[in-house]
Short mmCIF file of C-alpha atoms and ligand atoms in Angstrom, two decimals:
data_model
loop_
_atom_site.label_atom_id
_atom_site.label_comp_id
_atom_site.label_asym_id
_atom_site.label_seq_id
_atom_site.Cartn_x
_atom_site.Cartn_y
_atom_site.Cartn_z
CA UNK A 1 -30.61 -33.52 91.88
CA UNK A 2 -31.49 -34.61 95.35
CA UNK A 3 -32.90 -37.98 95.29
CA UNK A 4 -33.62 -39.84 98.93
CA UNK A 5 -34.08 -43.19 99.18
CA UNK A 6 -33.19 -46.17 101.90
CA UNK A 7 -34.39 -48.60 99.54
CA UNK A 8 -31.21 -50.44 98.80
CA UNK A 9 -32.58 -53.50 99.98
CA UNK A 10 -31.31 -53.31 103.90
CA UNK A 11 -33.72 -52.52 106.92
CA UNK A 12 -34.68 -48.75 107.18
CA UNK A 13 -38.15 -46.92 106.49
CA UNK A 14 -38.29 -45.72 103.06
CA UNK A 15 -37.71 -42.02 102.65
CA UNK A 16 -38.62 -41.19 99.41
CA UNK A 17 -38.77 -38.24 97.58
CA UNK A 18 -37.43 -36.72 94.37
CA UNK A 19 -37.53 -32.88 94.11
CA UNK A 20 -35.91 -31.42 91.53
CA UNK A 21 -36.69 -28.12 91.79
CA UNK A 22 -36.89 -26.20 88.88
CA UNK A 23 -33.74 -27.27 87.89
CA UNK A 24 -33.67 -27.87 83.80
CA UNK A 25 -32.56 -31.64 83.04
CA UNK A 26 -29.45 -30.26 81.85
CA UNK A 27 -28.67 -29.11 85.22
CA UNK A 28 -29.63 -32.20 86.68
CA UNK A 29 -27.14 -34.31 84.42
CA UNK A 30 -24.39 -32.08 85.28
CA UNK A 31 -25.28 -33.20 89.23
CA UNK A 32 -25.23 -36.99 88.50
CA UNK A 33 -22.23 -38.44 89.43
CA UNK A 34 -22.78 -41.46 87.50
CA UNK A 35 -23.15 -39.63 84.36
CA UNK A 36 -19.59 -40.39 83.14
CA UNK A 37 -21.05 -44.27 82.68
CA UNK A 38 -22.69 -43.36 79.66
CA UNK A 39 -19.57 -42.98 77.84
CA UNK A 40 -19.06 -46.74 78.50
CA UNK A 41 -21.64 -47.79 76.28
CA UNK A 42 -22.05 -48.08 72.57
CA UNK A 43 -25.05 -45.47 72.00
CA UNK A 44 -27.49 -46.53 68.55
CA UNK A 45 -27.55 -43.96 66.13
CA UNK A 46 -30.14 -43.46 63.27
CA UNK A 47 -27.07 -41.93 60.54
CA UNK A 48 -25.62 -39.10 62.73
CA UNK A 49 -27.85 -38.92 65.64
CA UNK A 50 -27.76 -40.46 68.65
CA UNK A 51 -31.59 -42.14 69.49
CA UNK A 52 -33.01 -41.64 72.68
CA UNK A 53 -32.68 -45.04 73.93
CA UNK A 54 -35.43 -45.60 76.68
CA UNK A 55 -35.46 -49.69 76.35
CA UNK A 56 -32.92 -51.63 78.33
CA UNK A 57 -35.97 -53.22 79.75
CA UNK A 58 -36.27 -55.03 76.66
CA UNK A 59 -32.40 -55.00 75.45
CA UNK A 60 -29.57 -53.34 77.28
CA UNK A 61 -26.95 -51.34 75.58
CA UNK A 62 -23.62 -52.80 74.34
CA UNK A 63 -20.70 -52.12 77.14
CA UNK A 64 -17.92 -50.96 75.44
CA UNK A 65 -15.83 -53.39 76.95
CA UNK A 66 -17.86 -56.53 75.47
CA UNK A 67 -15.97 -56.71 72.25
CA UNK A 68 -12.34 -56.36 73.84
CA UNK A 69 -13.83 -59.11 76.40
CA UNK A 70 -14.95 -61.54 73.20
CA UNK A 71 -12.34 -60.78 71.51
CA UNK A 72 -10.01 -61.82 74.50
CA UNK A 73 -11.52 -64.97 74.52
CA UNK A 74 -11.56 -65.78 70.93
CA UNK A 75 -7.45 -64.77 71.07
CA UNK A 76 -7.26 -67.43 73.83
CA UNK A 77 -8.75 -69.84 71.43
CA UNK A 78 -6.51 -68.79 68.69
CA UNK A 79 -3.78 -69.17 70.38
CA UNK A 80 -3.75 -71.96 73.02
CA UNK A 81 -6.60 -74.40 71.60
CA UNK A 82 -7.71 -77.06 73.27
CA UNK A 83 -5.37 -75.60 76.16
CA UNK A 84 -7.54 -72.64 76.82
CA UNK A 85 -9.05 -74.63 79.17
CA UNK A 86 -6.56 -74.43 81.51
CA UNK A 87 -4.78 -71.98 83.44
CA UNK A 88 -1.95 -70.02 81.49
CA UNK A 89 0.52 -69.87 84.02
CA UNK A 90 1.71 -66.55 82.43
CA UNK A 91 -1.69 -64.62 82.93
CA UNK A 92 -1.75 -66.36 86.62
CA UNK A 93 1.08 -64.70 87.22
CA UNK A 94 -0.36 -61.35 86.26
CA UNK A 95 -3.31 -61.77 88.55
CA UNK A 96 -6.29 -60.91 86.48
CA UNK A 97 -9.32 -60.27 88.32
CA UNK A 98 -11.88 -62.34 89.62
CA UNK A 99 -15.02 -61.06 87.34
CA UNK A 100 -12.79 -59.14 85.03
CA UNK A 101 -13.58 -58.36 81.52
CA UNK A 102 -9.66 -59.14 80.77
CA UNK A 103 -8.71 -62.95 79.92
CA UNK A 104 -9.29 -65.10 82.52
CA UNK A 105 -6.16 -66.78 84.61
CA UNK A 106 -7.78 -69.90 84.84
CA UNK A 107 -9.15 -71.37 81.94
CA UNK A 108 -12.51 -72.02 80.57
CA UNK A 109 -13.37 -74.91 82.79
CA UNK A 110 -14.05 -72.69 85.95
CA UNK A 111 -15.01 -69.11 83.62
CA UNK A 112 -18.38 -69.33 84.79
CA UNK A 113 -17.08 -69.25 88.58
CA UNK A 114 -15.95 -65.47 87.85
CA UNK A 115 -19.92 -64.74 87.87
CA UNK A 116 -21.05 -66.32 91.19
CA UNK A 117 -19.89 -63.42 93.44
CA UNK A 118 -20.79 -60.07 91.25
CA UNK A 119 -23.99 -62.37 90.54
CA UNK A 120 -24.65 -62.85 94.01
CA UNK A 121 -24.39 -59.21 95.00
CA UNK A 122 -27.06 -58.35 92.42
CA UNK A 123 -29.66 -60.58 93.71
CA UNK A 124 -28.91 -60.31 97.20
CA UNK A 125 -27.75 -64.25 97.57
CA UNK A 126 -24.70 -66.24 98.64
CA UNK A 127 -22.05 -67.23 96.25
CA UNK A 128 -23.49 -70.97 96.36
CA UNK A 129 -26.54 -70.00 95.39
CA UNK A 130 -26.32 -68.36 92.36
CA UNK A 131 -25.46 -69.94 88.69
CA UNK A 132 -24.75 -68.38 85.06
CA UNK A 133 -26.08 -70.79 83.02
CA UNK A 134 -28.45 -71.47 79.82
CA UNK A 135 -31.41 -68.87 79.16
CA UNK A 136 -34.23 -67.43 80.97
CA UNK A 137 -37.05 -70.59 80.35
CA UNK A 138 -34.72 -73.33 79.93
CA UNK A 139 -33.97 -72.54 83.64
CA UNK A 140 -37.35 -72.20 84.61
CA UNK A 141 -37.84 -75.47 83.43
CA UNK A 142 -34.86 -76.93 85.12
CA UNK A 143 -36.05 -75.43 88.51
CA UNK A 144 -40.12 -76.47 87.75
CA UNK A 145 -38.55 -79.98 87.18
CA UNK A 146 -37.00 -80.00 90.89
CA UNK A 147 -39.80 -77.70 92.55
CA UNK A 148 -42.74 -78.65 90.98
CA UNK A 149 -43.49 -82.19 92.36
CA UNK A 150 -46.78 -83.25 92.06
CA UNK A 151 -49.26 -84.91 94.37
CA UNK A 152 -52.63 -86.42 94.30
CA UNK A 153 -53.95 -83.53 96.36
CA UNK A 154 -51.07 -80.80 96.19
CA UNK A 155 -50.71 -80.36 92.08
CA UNK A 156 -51.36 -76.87 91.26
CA UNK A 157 -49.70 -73.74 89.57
CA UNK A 158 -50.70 -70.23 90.32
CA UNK A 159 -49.29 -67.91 88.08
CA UNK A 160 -50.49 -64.20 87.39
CA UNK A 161 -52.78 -63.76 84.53
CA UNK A 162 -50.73 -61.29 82.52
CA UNK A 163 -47.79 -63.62 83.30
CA UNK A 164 -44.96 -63.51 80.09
CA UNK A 165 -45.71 -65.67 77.95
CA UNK A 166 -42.84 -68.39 77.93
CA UNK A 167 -43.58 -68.91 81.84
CA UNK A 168 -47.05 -69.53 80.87
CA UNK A 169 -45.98 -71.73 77.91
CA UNK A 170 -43.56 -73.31 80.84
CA UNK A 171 -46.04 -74.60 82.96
CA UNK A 172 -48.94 -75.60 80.98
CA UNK A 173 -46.48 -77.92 79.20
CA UNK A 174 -44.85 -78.95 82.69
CA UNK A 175 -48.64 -79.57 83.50
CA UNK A 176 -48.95 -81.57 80.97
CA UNK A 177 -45.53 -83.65 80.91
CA UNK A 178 -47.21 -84.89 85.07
CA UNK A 179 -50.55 -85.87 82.93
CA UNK A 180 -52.42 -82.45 84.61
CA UNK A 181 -55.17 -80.59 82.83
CA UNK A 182 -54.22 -76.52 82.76
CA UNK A 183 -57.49 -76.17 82.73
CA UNK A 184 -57.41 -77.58 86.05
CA UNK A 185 -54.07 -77.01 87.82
CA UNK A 186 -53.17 -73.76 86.15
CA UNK A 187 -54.91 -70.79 88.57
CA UNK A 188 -54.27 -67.32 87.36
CA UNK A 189 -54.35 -64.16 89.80
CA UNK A 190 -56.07 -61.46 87.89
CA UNK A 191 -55.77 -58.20 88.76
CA UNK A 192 -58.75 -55.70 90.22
CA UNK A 193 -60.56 -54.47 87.39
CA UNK A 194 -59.16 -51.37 86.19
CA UNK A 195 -55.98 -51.81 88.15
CA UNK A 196 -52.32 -52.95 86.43
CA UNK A 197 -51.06 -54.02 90.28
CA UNK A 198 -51.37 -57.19 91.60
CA UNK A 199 -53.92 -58.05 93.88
CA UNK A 200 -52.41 -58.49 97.10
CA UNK A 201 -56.06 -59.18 98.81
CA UNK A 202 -57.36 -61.69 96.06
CA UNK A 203 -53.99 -63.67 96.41
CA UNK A 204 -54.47 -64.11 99.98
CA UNK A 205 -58.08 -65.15 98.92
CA UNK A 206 -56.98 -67.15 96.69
CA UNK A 207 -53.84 -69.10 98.77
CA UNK A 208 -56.71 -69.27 102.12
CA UNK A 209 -58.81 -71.08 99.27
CA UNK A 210 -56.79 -73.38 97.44
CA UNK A 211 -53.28 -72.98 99.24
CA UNK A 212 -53.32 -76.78 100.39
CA UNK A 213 -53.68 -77.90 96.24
CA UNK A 214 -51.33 -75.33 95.43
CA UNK A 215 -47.95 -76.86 94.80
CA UNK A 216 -46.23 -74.38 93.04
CA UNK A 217 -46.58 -70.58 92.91
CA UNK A 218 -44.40 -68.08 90.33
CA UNK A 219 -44.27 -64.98 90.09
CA UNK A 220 -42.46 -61.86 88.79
CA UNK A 221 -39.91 -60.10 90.51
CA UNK A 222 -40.75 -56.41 88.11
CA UNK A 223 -43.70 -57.67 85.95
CA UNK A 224 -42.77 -57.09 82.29
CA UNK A 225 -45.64 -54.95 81.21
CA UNK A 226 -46.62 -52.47 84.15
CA UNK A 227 -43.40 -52.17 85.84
CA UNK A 228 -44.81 -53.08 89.24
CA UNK A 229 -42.02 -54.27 91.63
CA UNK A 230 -43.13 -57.16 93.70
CA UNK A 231 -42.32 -57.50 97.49
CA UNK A 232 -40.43 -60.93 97.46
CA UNK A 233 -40.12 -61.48 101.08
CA UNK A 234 -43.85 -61.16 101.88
CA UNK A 235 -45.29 -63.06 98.85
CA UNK A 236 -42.90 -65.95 99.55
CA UNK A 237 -44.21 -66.25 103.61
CA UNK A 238 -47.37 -66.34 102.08
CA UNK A 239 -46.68 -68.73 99.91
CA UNK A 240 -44.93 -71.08 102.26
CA UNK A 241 -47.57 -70.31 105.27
CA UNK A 242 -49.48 -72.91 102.70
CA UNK A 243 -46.72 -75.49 101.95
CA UNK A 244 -46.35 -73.74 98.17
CA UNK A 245 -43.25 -74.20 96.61
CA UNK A 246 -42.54 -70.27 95.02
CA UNK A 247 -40.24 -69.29 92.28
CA UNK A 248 -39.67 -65.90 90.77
CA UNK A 249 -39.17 -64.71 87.57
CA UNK A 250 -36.67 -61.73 87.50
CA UNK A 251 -36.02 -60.95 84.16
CA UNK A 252 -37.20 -57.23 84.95
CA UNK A 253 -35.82 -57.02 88.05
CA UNK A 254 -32.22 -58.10 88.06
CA UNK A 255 -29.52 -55.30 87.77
CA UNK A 256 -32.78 -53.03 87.87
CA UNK A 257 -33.87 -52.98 91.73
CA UNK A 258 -32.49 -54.26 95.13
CA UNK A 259 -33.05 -57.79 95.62
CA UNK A 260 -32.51 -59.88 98.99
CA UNK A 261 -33.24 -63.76 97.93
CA UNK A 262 -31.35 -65.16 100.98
CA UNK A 263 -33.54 -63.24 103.09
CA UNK A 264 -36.59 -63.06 101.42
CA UNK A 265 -36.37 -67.13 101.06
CA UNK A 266 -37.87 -68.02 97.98
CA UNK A 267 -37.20 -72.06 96.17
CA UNK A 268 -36.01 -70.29 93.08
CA UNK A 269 -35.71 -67.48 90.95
CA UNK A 270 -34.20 -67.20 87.17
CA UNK A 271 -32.85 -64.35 85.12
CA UNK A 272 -31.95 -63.36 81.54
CA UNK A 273 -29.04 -61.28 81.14
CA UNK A 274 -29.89 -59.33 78.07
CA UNK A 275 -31.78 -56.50 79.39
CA UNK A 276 -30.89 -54.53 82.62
CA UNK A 277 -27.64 -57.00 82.70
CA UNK A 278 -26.34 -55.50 79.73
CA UNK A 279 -25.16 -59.05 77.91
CA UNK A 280 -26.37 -58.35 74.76
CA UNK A 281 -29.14 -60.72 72.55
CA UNK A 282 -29.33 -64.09 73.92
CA UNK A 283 -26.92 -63.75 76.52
CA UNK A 284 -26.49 -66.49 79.51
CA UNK A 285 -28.98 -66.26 82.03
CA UNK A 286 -28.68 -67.28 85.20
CA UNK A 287 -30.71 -69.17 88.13
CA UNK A 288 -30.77 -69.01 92.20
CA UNK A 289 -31.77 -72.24 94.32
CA UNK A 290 -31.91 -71.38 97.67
CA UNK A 291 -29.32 -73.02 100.15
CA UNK A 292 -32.03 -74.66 101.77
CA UNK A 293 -32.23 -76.90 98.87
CA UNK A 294 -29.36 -76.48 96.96
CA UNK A 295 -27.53 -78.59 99.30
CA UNK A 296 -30.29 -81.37 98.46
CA UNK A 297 -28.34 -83.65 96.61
CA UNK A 298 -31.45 -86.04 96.85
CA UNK A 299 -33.71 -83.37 95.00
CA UNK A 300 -34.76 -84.44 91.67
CA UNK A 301 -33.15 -82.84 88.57
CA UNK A 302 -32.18 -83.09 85.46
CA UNK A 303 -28.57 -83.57 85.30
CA UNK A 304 -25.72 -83.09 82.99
CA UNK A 305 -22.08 -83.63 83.68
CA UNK A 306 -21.06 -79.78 84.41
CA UNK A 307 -23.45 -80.48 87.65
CA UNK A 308 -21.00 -83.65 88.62
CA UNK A 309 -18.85 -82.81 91.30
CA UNK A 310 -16.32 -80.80 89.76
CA UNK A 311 -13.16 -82.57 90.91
CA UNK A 312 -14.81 -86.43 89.44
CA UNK A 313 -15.93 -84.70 86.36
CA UNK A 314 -13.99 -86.09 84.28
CA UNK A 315 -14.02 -89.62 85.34
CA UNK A 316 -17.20 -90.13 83.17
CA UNK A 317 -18.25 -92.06 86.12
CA UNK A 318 -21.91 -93.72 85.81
CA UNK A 319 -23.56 -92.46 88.51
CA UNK A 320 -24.48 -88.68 89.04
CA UNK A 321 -23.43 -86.59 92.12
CA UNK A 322 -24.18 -83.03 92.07
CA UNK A 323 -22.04 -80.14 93.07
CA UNK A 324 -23.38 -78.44 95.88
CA UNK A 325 -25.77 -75.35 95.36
CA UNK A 326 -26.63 -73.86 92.16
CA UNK A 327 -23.62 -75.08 90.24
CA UNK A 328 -25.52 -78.75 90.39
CA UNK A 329 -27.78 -77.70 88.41
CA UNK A 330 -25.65 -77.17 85.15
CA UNK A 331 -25.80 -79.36 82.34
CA UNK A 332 -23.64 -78.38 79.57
CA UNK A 333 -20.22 -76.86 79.28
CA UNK A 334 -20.68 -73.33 79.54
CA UNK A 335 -20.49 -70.82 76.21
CA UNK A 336 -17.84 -68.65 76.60
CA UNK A 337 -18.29 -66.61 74.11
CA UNK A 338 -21.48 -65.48 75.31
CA UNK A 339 -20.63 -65.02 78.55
CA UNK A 340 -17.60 -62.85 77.70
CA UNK A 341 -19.89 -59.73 77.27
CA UNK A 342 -21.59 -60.53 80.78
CA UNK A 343 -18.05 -59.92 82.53
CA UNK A 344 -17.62 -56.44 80.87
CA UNK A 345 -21.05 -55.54 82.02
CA UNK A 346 -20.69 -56.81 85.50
CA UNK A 347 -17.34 -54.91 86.12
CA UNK A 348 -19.29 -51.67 85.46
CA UNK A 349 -22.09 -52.80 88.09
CA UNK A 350 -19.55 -53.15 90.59
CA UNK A 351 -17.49 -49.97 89.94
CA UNK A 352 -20.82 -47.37 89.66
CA UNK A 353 -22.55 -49.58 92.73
CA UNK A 354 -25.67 -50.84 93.45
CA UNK A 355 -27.02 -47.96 96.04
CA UNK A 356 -25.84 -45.42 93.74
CA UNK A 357 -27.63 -46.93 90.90
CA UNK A 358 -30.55 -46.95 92.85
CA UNK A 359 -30.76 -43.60 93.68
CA UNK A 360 -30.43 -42.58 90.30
CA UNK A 361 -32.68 -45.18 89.38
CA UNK A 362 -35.63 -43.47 91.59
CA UNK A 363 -34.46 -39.77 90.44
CA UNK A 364 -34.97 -41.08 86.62
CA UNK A 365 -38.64 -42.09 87.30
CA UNK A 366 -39.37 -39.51 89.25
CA UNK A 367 -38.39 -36.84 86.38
CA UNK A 368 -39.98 -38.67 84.29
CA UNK A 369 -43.31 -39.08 85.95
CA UNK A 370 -43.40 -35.51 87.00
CA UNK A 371 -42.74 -34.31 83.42
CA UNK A 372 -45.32 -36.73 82.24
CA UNK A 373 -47.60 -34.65 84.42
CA UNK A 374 -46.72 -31.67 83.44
CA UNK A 375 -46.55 -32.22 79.76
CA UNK A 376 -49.04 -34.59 79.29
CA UNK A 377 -51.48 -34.93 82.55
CA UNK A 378 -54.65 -35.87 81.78
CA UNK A 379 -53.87 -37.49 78.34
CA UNK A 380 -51.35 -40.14 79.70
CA UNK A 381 -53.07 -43.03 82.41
CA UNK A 382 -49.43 -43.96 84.37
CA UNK A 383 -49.82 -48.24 85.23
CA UNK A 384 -46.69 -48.41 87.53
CA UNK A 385 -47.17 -47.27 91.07
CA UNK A 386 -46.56 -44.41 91.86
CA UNK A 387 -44.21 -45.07 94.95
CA UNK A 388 -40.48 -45.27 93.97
CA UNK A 389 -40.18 -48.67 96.31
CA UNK A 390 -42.80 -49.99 94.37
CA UNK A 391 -40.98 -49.71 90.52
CA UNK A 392 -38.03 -50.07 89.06
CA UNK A 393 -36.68 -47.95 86.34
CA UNK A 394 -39.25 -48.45 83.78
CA UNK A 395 -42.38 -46.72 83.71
CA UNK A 396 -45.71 -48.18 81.54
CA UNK A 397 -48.36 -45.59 80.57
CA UNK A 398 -51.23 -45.53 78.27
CA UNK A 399 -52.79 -42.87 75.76
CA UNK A 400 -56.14 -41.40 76.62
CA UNK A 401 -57.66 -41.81 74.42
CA UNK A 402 -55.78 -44.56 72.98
CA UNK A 403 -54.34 -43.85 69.66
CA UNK A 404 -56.26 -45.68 66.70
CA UNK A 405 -53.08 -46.69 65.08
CA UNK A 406 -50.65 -47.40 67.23
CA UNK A 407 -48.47 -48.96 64.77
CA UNK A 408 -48.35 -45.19 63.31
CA UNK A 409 -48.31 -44.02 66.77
CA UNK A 410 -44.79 -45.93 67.37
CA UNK A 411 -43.48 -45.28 64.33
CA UNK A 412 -43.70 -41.82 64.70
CA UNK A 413 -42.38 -41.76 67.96
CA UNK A 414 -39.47 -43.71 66.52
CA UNK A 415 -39.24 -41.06 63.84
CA UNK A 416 -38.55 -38.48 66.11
CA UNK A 417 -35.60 -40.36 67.73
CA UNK A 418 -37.09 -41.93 70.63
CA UNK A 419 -37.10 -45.65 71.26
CA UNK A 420 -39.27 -47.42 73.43
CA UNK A 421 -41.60 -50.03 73.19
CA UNK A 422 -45.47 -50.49 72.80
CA UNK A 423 -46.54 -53.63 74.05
CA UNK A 424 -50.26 -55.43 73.05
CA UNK A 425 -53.27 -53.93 73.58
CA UNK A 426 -52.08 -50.16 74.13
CA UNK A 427 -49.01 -50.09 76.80
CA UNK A 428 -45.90 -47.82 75.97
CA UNK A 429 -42.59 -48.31 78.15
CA UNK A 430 -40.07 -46.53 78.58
CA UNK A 431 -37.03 -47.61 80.86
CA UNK A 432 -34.42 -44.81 81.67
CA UNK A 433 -31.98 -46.81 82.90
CA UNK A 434 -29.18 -45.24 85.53
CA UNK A 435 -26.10 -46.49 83.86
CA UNK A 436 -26.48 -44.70 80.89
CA UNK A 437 -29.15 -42.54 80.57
CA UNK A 438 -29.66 -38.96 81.28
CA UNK A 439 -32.42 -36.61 82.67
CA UNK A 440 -32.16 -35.39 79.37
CA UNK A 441 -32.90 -38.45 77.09
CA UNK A 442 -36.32 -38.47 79.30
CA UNK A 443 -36.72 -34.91 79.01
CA UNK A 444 -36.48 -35.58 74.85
CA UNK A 445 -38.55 -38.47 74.63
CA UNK A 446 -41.76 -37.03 76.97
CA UNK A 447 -41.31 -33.68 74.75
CA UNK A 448 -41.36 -35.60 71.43
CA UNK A 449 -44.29 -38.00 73.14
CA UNK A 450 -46.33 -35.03 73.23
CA UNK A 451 -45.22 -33.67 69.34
CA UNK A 452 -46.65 -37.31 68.21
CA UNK A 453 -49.79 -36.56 70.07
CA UNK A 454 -50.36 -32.88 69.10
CA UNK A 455 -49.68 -34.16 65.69
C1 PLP B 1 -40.52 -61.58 81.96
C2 PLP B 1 -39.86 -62.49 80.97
N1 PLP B 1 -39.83 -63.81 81.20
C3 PLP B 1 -39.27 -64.66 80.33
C4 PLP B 1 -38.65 -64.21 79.17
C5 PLP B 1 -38.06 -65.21 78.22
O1 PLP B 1 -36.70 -65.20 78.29
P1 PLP B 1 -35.78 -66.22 77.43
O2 PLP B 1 -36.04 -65.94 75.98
O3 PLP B 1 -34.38 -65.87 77.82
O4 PLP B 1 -36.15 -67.59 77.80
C6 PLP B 1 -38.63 -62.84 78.92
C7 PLP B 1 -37.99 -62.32 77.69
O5 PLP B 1 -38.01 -61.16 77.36
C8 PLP B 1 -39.25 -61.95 79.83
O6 PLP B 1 -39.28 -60.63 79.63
#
């Protein structure tokens, strides 16, 4: 495999290219030097074969760590009650580590601390700014409460118009809670017809237009359906060149491409932690505010006590003063149990490495859009961009022409082992992802793509 890339996030011209040779995917597996990853996973089987699993865009494999990490938790429960809260001084004295998947030294009440720094290094942020906490749109909210603020003549949100659904459900209700008309104050970006990418000319239109109304703009980090990876630091100058608030949504692009937030300066940006993150269904999420206003303790929020300043916290005092950064944001008491599998994920982020990821990351992609050519060229329409800086690992194609039952159409796919995902009207995804897939798994699932469509 030879895979070049200086896309890791840090100044440098990208240098892509993936050339494989003629090298059979078996060869290039035996090359990848993250390949031994895969055995750290729990692979689904269908009786006694293993599926091709090409959808950890939509729910990341089990670590095989998470259950040793629950269970280490629920043994700390067992056995020290309401006391698990608190440092054991025995395990202290061990020295577990700081985002380990093994019990935690302290206790429960700072657990959630062990996240800020491998959380961080993910999304390119300072410790401050970063929080595990709550799910993907409860966060959103939470930030749209403190970012979106209203104004006679600034009081509108521009969102993209194949946005996910639960952001769109977010802000037409936030919308409505300030008395606004969606109809109104909701502007959607389409893209050019014909085209999956955004539209980087219409949004400039669009922000040289209406920028001074605009309050808030959000957008996606990878958006969900084409795979399209968004350049942060240049959509967020453009928003702020107009006094727009910006947010991101990066539930496709954490753990799945380089991100910079610090640098790239956006207000705020939330996460799920079920799908590249590897936290299994309904895991803890997470949100960055940036320091520019996470040191705001006049910003307005909702507020619960775990935001209080963590040394008063339990002085039930009446009056509210948040922690500084992200951490004042919390509201509840955070659920360990669910955040258990999150640590034994995280551990194997930090021991494969984000660059080497990466690499592999653009390798995957670039097999499997070359194979789709090969294989398939002509019958396939690709809607992520072609250029590795421009994607993460999942790539979105259609059928041509577009299969008249695509409920069949999936099933059969699944039949033969593979699973992906088809998502409404006609878009298939598939997602090698670098920690535990192989050149093979996309080598099987574009060869049994094409069996379905010979069929
Ligand atoms: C892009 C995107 N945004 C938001 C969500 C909603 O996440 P949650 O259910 O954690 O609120 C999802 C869930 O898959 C998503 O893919």
């Amino acid at each position: 495999m030879r895979a070049r890339d200086s896309d890791d996030g840090a100044a440098g011209a990208p240098t892509h290219a993936f050339d494989h040779g003629a090298a059979p995917a078996s060869a290039l597996d035996a090359a990848d030097e993250l390949a031994p990853f895969r055995a750290r996973f729990a692979l689904p089987k269908d009786g006694r074969r293993t599926l091709t699993y090409l959808c950890g865009h939509s729910l990341g494999l089990m670590p095989r760590a998470a259950p040793r990490a629950v269970d280490a938790e629920l043994a700390r429960w067992a056995a020290r009650g309401v006391e698990g809260h608190f440092a054991d001084a025995k395990a202290r004295g061990r020295g577990a580590r700081a985002h380990s998947a093994e019990p935690a030294a302290a206790g429960w009440l700072d657990y959630h601390e062990r996240f800020s720094a491998p959380l961080a290094a993910l999304v390119g942020a300072r410790r401050d700014e970063v929080v595990v906490m709550n799910t993907l749109t409860v966060n959103l909210h939470l930030m749209l409460v403190s970012f979106f603020r209203p104004t006679k003549r600034r009081y509108k949100i521009l969102i993209e118009r194949d946005a996910f659904a639960s952001d769109r459900y977010a802000v037409q209700s936030q919308l409505r809670f300030h008395g606004l008309d969606p109809r109104d104050a909701l502007l959607e970006l389409a893209p050019r017809r014909g085209s999956w990418e955004l539209d980087r000319e219409r949004l400039d239109a669009l922000l040289a237009a209406e920028g001074e109304r605009i309050a808030l703009v959000l957008l996606p980090g990878v958006q969900y359906l084409s795979g399209e990876r968004l350049d942060i630091g240049s959509l967020t100058a453009a928003a702020r060149r107009y006094g727009c608030k910006i947010g991101f949504d990066l539930a496709h692009a954490i753990g799945n491409v380089p991100l910079a937030l610090h640098r790239d300066a956006p207000d705020f940006a939330v996460w799920c932690s079920y799908k590249y993150l590897n936290a299994g269904p309904g895991a803890v999420g997470g949100c960055f505010v940036h320091r520019r206003a996470a040191g705001d303790a006049r910003l307005p929020r909702f507020a619960g006590w775990w935001g209080h300043d963590v040394r008063r916290r339990f002085l039930m005092e009446p009056e509210f003063a948040p922690l500084r950064g992200a951490e004042g944001w919390q509201l509840s008491n955070p659920p360990i149990l669910s955040l258990a599998p999150l640590a034994a994920s995280l551990e194997l982020f930090a021991e494969a490495g984000l660059a080497r990821l990466r690499r592999k990351s653009v390798a995957l992609t670039g097999y499997l859009l070359w194979l789709l050519e090969r294989e398939l060229g002509g019958r396939v329409r690709i809607l992520t961009p072609s250029s590795p800086e421009r994607r993460g690992c999942q790539v979105a194609l259609q059928l041509d022409p577009a299969p008249l039952r695509t409920a069949r159409f999936a099933a059969r796919l699944r039949a033969a082992g593979v699973v992906a995902d088809w998502r409404p009207p006609s878009v298939l995804r598939f997602a090698p992802v670098p920690l535990y897939n192989r050149f093979r798994d996309v080598h099987a699932a574009v060869r049994a793509l094409k069996r379905v469509l010979d069929a």
